[in-house]
mmCIF file of C-alpha atoms in Angstrom:
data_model
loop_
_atom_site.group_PDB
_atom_site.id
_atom_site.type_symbol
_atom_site.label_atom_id
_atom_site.label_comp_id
_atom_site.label_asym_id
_atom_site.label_seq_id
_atom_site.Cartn_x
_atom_site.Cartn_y
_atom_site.Cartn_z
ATOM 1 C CA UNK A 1 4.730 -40.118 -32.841
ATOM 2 C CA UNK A 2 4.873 -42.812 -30.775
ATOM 3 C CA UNK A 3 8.688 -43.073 -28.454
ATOM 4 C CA UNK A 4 10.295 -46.296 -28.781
ATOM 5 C CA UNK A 5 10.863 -47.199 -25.118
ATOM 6 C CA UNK A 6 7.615 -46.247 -22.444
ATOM 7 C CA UNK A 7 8.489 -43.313 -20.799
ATOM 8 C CA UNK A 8 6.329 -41.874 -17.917
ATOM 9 C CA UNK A 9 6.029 -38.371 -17.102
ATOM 10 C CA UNK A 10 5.944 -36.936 -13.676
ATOM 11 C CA UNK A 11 3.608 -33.754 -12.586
ATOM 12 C CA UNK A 12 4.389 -32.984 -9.185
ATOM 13 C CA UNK A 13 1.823 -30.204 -7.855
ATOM 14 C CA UNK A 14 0.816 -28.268 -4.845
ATOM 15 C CA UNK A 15 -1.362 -25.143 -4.484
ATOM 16 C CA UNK A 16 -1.080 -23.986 -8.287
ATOM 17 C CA UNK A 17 -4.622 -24.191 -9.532
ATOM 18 C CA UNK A 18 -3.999 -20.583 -10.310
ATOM 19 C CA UNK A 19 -1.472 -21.224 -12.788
ATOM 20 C CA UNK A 20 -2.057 -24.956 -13.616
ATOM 21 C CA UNK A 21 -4.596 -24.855 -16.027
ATOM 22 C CA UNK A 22 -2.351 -23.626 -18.644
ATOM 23 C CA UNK A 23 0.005 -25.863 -17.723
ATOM 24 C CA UNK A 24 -2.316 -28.885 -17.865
ATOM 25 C CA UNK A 25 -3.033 -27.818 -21.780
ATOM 26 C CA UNK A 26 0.625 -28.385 -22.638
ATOM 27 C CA UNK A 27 0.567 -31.621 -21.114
ATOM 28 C CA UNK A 28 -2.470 -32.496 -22.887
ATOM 29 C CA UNK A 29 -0.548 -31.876 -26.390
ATOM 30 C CA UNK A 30 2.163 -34.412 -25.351
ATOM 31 C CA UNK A 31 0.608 -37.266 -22.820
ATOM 32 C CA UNK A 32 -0.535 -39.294 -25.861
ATOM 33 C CA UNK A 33 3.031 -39.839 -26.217
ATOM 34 C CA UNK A 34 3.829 -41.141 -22.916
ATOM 35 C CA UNK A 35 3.191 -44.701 -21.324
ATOM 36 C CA UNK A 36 1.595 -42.618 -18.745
ATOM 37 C CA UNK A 37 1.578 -39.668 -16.319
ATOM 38 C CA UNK A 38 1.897 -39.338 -12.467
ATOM 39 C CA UNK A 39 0.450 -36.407 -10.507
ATOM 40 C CA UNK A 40 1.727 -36.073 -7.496
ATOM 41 C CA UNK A 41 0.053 -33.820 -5.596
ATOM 42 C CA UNK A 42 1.127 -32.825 -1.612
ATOM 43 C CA UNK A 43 -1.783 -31.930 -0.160
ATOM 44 C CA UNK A 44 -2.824 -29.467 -2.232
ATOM 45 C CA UNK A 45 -6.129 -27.370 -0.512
ATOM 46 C CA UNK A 46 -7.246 -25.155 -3.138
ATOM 47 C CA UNK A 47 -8.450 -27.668 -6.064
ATOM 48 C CA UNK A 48 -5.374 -28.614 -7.848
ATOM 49 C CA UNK A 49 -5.603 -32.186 -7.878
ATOM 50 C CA UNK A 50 -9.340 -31.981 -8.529
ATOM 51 C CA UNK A 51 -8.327 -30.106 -11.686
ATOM 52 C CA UNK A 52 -5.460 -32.531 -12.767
ATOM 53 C CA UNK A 53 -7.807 -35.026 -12.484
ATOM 54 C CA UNK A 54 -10.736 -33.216 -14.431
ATOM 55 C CA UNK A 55 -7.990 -32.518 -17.196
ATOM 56 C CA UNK A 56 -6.091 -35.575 -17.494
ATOM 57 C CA UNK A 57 -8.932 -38.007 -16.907
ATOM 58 C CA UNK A 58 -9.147 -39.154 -20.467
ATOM 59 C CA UNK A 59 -5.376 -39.919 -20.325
ATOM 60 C CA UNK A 60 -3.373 -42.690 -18.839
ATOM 61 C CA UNK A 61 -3.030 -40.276 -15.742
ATOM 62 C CA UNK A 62 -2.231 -41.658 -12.399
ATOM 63 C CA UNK A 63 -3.053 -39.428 -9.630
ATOM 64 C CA UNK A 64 -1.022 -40.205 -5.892
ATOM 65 C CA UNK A 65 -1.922 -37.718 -3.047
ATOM 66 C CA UNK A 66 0.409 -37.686 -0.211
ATOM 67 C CA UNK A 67 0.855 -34.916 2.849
ATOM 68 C CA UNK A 68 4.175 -32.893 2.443
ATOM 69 C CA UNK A 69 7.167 -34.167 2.759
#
């Protein structure tokens, strides 16, 4: 089912490798619906974005890192 208007979908992350990966397999059930998806990770030191990225590679993912705040 595609939506009728592009919506974008917002993951913002930080230090939740731990629990992310079973997160990141519900988002892989719906991002084929989405124009795309933004991770937003804030400095994340123990892999996070490195596993966004390994998940949601094959998607329109885009992947910002900025430092907190």
């Amino acid at each position: 089912m595609i939506l009728p208007e592009p919506i974008s979908a917002v993951l913002p992350i930080f230090n939740c490798r731990e629990r992310l990966s079973r997160h990141l397999e519900s988002v892989k059930r719906w991002a084929p619906q989405v124009e795309e998806v933004i991770v937003v990770d804030s400095g994340s030191v123990d892999g996070s974005l490195e596993l966004a990225r390994e998940a949601l590679g094959g998607f329109r993912a885009r992947f910002i890192h900025n430092p907190p705040g």
